[in-house]
């Protein structure tokens, strides 16, 4: 059974929220290489908590890293450490060549600027995306991929920000078949690398 995405709306993935990149058409190692924009620094196996502790050390080789893996036909990378502003929306050069890339971004400490967002890229093109919690103005070159689903779900009329967040994630889960393994992300050991 799929874990889907809606669990992200009520779980603390990192101290700052979550920055998740999902890919179809890329193996996990290649996804991490592209996210690094240089050579990633392999770190070994970590839980989310132990990786954040490691990145806070004064002698840490970097301040940002990802834990990564695959499941449900998708590769995934979840950012840890000082990721706000260093990865997520706007950091897509070369990422979606011959691949479908789905990015989910939510800064819990600063939930309005930038707003929580979803973006879908393919062949270096912004296909579609929208804000996950408020005023889901759907954009992109193929906004018809998701526009009707967002409208039908009533996200724009939802006054409860948390409910809108969960509903948005449910739409993405259903429309694109996106899923992230909850147990592995929240409690399990996964390979990690600096980016």
CSV table of C-alpha atoms in Angstrom, one decimal:
chain,number,residue,atom,x,y,z
A,1,UNK,CA,0.0,0.0,0.0
A,2,UNK,CA,1.2,3.5,-0.9
A,3,UNK,CA,2.0,6.0,1.9
A,4,UNK,CA,1.0,8.9,-0.4
A,5,UNK,CA,1.9,12.4,0.5
A,6,UNK,CA,-0.8,13.8,2.8
A,7,UNK,CA,1.2,12.7,5.9
A,8,UNK,CA,3.6,15.5,5.1
A,9,UNK,CA,1.0,18.0,6.2
A,10,UNK,CA,1.1,16.9,9.8
A,11,UNK,CA,4.6,15.6,10.3
A,12,UNK,CA,7.8,17.3,11.2
A,13,UNK,CA,10.3,16.0,8.6
A,14,UNK,CA,12.9,18.6,9.5
A,15,UNK,CA,13.2,21.5,12.0
A,16,UNK,CA,12.3,23.9,9.1
A,17,UNK,CA,9.5,22.0,7.3
A,18,UNK,CA,10.3,20.0,4.2
A,19,UNK,CA,12.0,20.2,0.9
A,20,UNK,CA,11.3,17.0,-1.1
A,21,UNK,CA,12.3,16.2,-4.7
A,22,UNK,CA,10.7,13.2,-6.4
A,23,UNK,CA,11.8,11.9,-9.8
A,24,UNK,CA,10.6,9.5,-12.4
A,25,UNK,CA,13.2,8.5,-14.9
A,26,UNK,CA,16.3,8.9,-12.6
A,27,UNK,CA,18.0,6.6,-10.2
A,28,UNK,CA,18.4,7.9,-6.7
A,29,UNK,CA,22.2,8.5,-7.1
A,30,UNK,CA,21.7,10.4,-10.3
A,31,UNK,CA,19.0,12.6,-8.7
A,32,UNK,CA,21.4,13.5,-5.8
A,33,UNK,CA,24.2,14.2,-8.3
A,34,UNK,CA,22.0,16.6,-10.2
A,35,UNK,CA,20.7,18.3,-7.0
A,36,UNK,CA,24.4,18.8,-5.9
A,37,UNK,CA,25.2,20.6,-9.1
A,38,UNK,CA,28.7,19.3,-8.4
A,39,UNK,CA,29.8,16.0,-6.9
A,40,UNK,CA,27.8,15.1,-3.8
A,41,UNK,CA,29.7,14.1,-0.7
A,42,UNK,CA,28.5,10.6,0.4
A,43,UNK,CA,28.0,10.4,4.2
A,44,UNK,CA,26.7,6.9,4.9
A,45,UNK,CA,23.4,5.9,6.5
A,46,UNK,CA,21.5,8.3,8.7
A,47,UNK,CA,18.1,8.9,10.2
A,48,UNK,CA,16.7,12.4,9.8
A,49,UNK,CA,17.6,13.4,13.4
A,50,UNK,CA,21.2,12.0,13.3
A,51,UNK,CA,21.8,13.8,10.0
A,52,UNK,CA,20.6,17.1,11.4
A,53,UNK,CA,22.8,16.7,14.4
A,54,UNK,CA,25.8,15.9,12.2
A,55,UNK,CA,25.2,19.0,10.0
A,56,UNK,CA,25.1,21.2,13.1
A,57,UNK,CA,28.6,20.2,14.2
A,58,UNK,CA,31.3,22.8,13.7
A,59,UNK,CA,33.5,20.3,11.7
A,60,UNK,CA,30.7,19.2,9.4
A,61,UNK,CA,31.7,19.2,5.7
A,62,UNK,CA,28.6,21.1,4.6
A,63,UNK,CA,25.5,22.7,6.1
A,64,UNK,CA,23.0,21.0,3.6
A,65,UNK,CA,22.5,17.4,2.8
A,66,UNK,CA,19.9,15.0,1.5
A,67,UNK,CA,18.7,11.6,2.5
A,68,UNK,CA,17.6,9.6,-0.5
A,69,UNK,CA,16.2,6.4,-1.9
A,70,UNK,CA,13.4,5.0,-4.0
A,71,UNK,CA,9.9,3.5,-3.7
A,72,UNK,CA,6.6,3.3,-5.6
A,73,UNK,CA,8.5,3.8,-8.9
A,74,UNK,CA,10.0,7.1,-7.8
A,75,UNK,CA,13.4,8.3,-6.6
A,76,UNK,CA,13.3,10.8,-3.8
A,77,UNK,CA,15.6,13.2,-2.0
A,78,UNK,CA,14.7,15.0,1.3
A,79,UNK,CA,16.8,18.0,2.3
A,80,UNK,CA,18.2,18.5,5.8
A,81,UNK,CA,20.3,21.1,7.6
A,82,UNK,CA,20.4,24.7,6.3
A,83,UNK,CA,18.3,24.0,3.2
A,84,UNK,CA,16.0,27.0,3.0
A,85,UNK,CA,17.3,29.2,0.2
A,86,UNK,CA,19.8,26.6,-1.1
A,87,UNK,CA,17.5,24.0,-2.7
A,88,UNK,CA,13.9,23.7,-3.8
A,89,UNK,CA,12.1,26.2,-6.0
A,90,UNK,CA,14.4,28.0,-8.3
A,91,UNK,CA,17.2,25.4,-8.2
A,92,UNK,CA,16.3,23.3,-11.2
A,93,UNK,CA,19.0,23.7,-13.8
A,94,UNK,CA,19.7,20.4,-15.5
A,95,UNK,CA,17.5,18.6,-13.0
A,96,UNK,CA,14.7,17.5,-15.3
A,97,UNK,CA,16.6,16.4,-18.4
A,98,UNK,CA,15.0,13.2,-19.6
A,99,UNK,CA,13.1,13.0,-16.3
A,100,UNK,CA,10.0,14.0,-14.5
A,101,UNK,CA,10.8,16.1,-11.4
A,102,UNK,CA,8.3,16.9,-8.7
A,103,UNK,CA,9.3,19.4,-6.0
A,104,UNK,CA,7.4,20.0,-2.7
A,105,UNK,CA,8.6,22.9,-0.5
A,106,UNK,CA,7.3,24.1,2.8
A,107,UNK,CA,9.1,26.3,5.3
A,108,UNK,CA,7.2,25.8,8.6
A,109,UNK,CA,9.2,28.6,10.3
A,110,UNK,CA,8.3,31.1,7.5
A,111,UNK,CA,5.1,29.6,6.0
A,112,UNK,CA,4.1,32.5,3.8
A,113,UNK,CA,7.3,33.8,2.0
A,114,UNK,CA,8.0,31.7,0.0
A,115,UNK,CA,4.6,30.0,0.2
A,116,UNK,CA,4.5,26.2,0.4
A,117,UNK,CA,4.6,25.1,-3.2
A,118,UNK,CA,4.5,22.3,-5.7
A,119,UNK,CA,6.4,22.4,-9.0
A,120,UNK,CA,6.5,19.8,-11.8
A,121,UNK,CA,9.4,20.0,-14.4
A,122,UNK,CA,10.1,17.9,-17.5
A,123,UNK,CA,12.8,18.4,-20.1
A,124,UNK,CA,13.9,21.7,-18.4
A,125,UNK,CA,10.3,23.0,-18.7
A,126,UNK,CA,8.1,24.2,-15.9
A,127,UNK,CA,5.0,22.1,-16.6
A,128,UNK,CA,2.8,23.2,-13.7
A,129,UNK,CA,2.7,24.1,-10.1
A,130,UNK,CA,0.8,26.0,-7.4
A,131,UNK,CA,0.9,27.2,-3.8
A,132,UNK,CA,-0.1,24.4,-1.5
A,133,UNK,CA,-1.9,26.4,1.2
A,134,UNK,CA,-3.4,29.6,0.0
A,135,UNK,CA,-4.5,31.1,-3.3
A,136,UNK,CA,-3.5,28.2,-5.4
A,137,UNK,CA,-2.9,30.1,-8.6
A,138,UNK,CA,-1.9,27.3,-11.0
A,139,UNK,CA,0.8,28.2,-13.4
A,140,UNK,CA,3.1,26.6,-15.9
A,141,UNK,CA,3.2,25.7,-19.6
A,142,UNK,CA,0.8,22.7,-19.1
A,143,UNK,CA,-1.3,24.0,-16.3
A,144,UNK,CA,-4.2,21.9,-17.6
A,145,UNK,CA,-2.5,18.9,-16.1
A,146,UNK,CA,-3.6,20.0,-12.6
A,147,UNK,CA,-5.9,23.0,-12.8
A,148,UNK,CA,-9.2,21.1,-12.9
A,149,UNK,CA,-8.1,18.9,-10.0
A,150,UNK,CA,-7.2,21.9,-7.8
A,151,UNK,CA,-10.5,23.6,-8.7
A,152,UNK,CA,-12.5,20.5,-8.0
A,153,UNK,CA,-10.8,20.0,-4.6
A,154,UNK,CA,-11.9,23.4,-3.5
A,155,UNK,CA,-8.5,24.4,-2.1
A,156,UNK,CA,-9.0,28.1,-2.9
A,157,UNK,CA,-12.2,28.2,-0.8
A,158,UNK,CA,-10.6,26.4,2.2
A,159,UNK,CA,-10.0,28.8,5.0
A,160,UNK,CA,-8.1,26.4,7.2
A,161,UNK,CA,-4.5,26.6,6.0
A,162,UNK,CA,-3.6,23.2,7.4
A,163,UNK,CA,-6.6,21.6,5.7
A,164,UNK,CA,-5.7,23.3,2.4
A,165,UNK,CA,-2.2,22.0,2.7
A,166,UNK,CA,-3.4,18.4,3.3
A,167,UNK,CA,-6.0,18.7,0.5
A,168,UNK,CA,-3.3,20.0,-1.9
A,169,UNK,CA,-1.0,17.1,-1.2
A,170,UNK,CA,-3.9,14.6,-1.7
A,171,UNK,CA,-4.6,16.1,-5.1
A,172,UNK,CA,-0.9,15.6,-6.1
A,173,UNK,CA,-0.9,12.1,-4.7
A,174,UNK,CA,-3.9,11.2,-6.8
A,175,UNK,CA,-3.1,13.1,-10.0
A,176,UNK,CA,0.6,12.2,-10.4
A,177,UNK,CA,0.8,9.0,-8.3
A,178,UNK,CA,3.3,10.6,-5.9
A,179,UNK,CA,4.3,8.9,-2.7
A,180,UNK,CA,7.0,9.1,-0.1
A,181,UNK,CA,7.7,6.3,2.4
A,182,UNK,CA,6.7,7.7,5.7
A,183,UNK,CA,8.4,5.2,8.0
A,184,UNK,CA,11.7,5.4,6.1
A,185,UNK,CA,11.7,9.2,6.1
A,186,UNK,CA,10.6,9.7,9.8
A,187,UNK,CA,12.4,6.8,11.5
A,188,UNK,CA,14.5,4.7,9.1
A,189,UNK,CA,18.1,4.8,8.0
A,190,UNK,CA,18.7,6.1,4.5
A,191,UNK,CA,21.9,7.0,2.5
A,192,UNK,CA,22.8,10.6,2.9
A,193,UNK,CA,25.1,13.0,0.9
A,194,UNK,CA,26.1,16.6,1.1
A,195,UNK,CA,24.9,18.7,-1.7
